[in-house]
Amino acid sequence: MEELRVLSDEECKEIKGGEAITLTGVMAILAIAIVAVICYRFFVSAKGDVTLPGGFVFKWGK
C-alpha cells in the first residue's frame, strides 16, 4: 500500500465529486416511479394484486 502524501494545488483542482449525489438522485426517482405505478394500479384497476419483495402481498377487488 502506498504511503499517504499531501496533494498539490493542481492535484486538488483535478478532484471532481458528485457521483454519490447523482446515484442517490437516480435511485430516488426510480423508487418514486415504482410507488407511482403501484398507486396507479390501486386506484385504476377494479381487481388485482401486488407482490413486493419481502413477502408483502396486496390484493383488492372481488
Tab-separated table of C-alpha atoms in Angstrom:
chain	number	residue	atom	x	y	z
A	1	MET	CA	0.000	0.000	0.000
A	2	GLU	CA	1.268	3.456	-0.890
A	3	GLU	CA	2.250	5.989	1.704
A	4	LEU	CA	-0.090	8.947	2.202
A	5	ARG	CA	1.051	12.310	0.901
A	6	VAL	CA	-0.263	15.850	0.715
A	7	LEU	CA	-1.761	16.760	-2.660
A	8	SER	CA	-0.546	19.785	-4.560
A	9	ASP	CA	-2.912	22.614	-5.529
A	10	GLU	CA	-3.077	21.320	-9.104
A	11	GLU	CA	-3.955	17.805	-7.926
A	12	CYS	CA	-6.666	19.179	-5.619
A	13	LYS	CA	-8.218	21.080	-8.544
A	14	GLU	CA	-8.424	17.841	-10.550
A	15	ILE	CA	-10.597	16.084	-7.943
A	16	LYS	CA	-14.216	16.014	-9.055
A	17	GLY	CA	-17.106	14.853	-6.886
A	18	GLY	CA	-20.810	14.413	-7.329
A	19	GLU	CA	-21.119	10.752	-8.277
A	20	ALA	CA	-22.770	9.812	-4.984
A	21	ILE	CA	-25.398	12.551	-5.164
A	22	THR	CA	-26.160	11.648	-8.780
A	23	LEU	CA	-26.586	7.970	-7.940
A	24	THR	CA	-28.782	8.878	-4.961
A	25	GLY	CA	-30.948	11.080	-7.166
A	26	VAL	CA	-31.409	8.367	-9.772
A	27	MET	CA	-32.313	5.799	-7.117
A	28	ALA	CA	-34.821	8.206	-5.519
A	29	ILE	CA	-36.529	8.845	-8.864
A	30	LEU	CA	-36.671	5.102	-9.524
A	31	ALA	CA	-38.261	4.468	-6.120
A	32	ILE	CA	-40.834	7.215	-6.722
A	33	ALA	CA	-41.657	5.728	-10.131
A	34	ILE	CA	-42.217	2.271	-8.640
A	35	VAL	CA	-44.504	3.673	-5.932
A	36	ALA	CA	-46.403	5.683	-8.546
A	37	VAL	CA	-47.069	2.553	-10.620
A	38	ILE	CA	-48.316	0.673	-7.564
A	39	CYS	CA	-50.625	3.555	-6.594
A	40	TYR	CA	-51.885	3.766	-10.172
A	41	ARG	CA	-52.760	0.073	-10.109
A	42	PHE	CA	-54.571	0.506	-6.797
A	43	PHE	CA	-56.757	3.377	-7.980
A	44	VAL	CA	-57.420	2.426	-11.608
A	45	SER	CA	-57.967	-1.312	-11.612
A	46	ALA	CA	-61.104	-2.854	-10.138
A	47	LYS	CA	-59.331	-6.057	-9.208
A	48	GLY	CA	-55.739	-7.147	-8.817
A	49	ASP	CA	-52.816	-7.914	-6.588
A	50	VAL	CA	-49.262	-6.718	-5.999
A	51	THR	CA	-46.451	-8.835	-4.579
A	52	LEU	CA	-43.448	-6.921	-3.288
A	53	PRO	CA	-40.076	-8.252	-2.161
A	54	GLY	CA	-40.053	-9.240	1.468
A	55	GLY	CA	-43.335	-11.123	1.316
A	56	PHE	CA	-45.677	-8.134	1.115
A	57	VAL	CA	-48.834	-9.038	-0.825
A	58	PHE	CA	-51.662	-6.593	-1.546
A	59	LYS	CA	-54.950	-7.738	-3.090
A	60	TRP	CA	-58.006	-5.671	-3.907
A	61	GLY	CA	-61.312	-6.105	-5.675
A	62	LYS	CA	-63.566	-9.116	-5.831
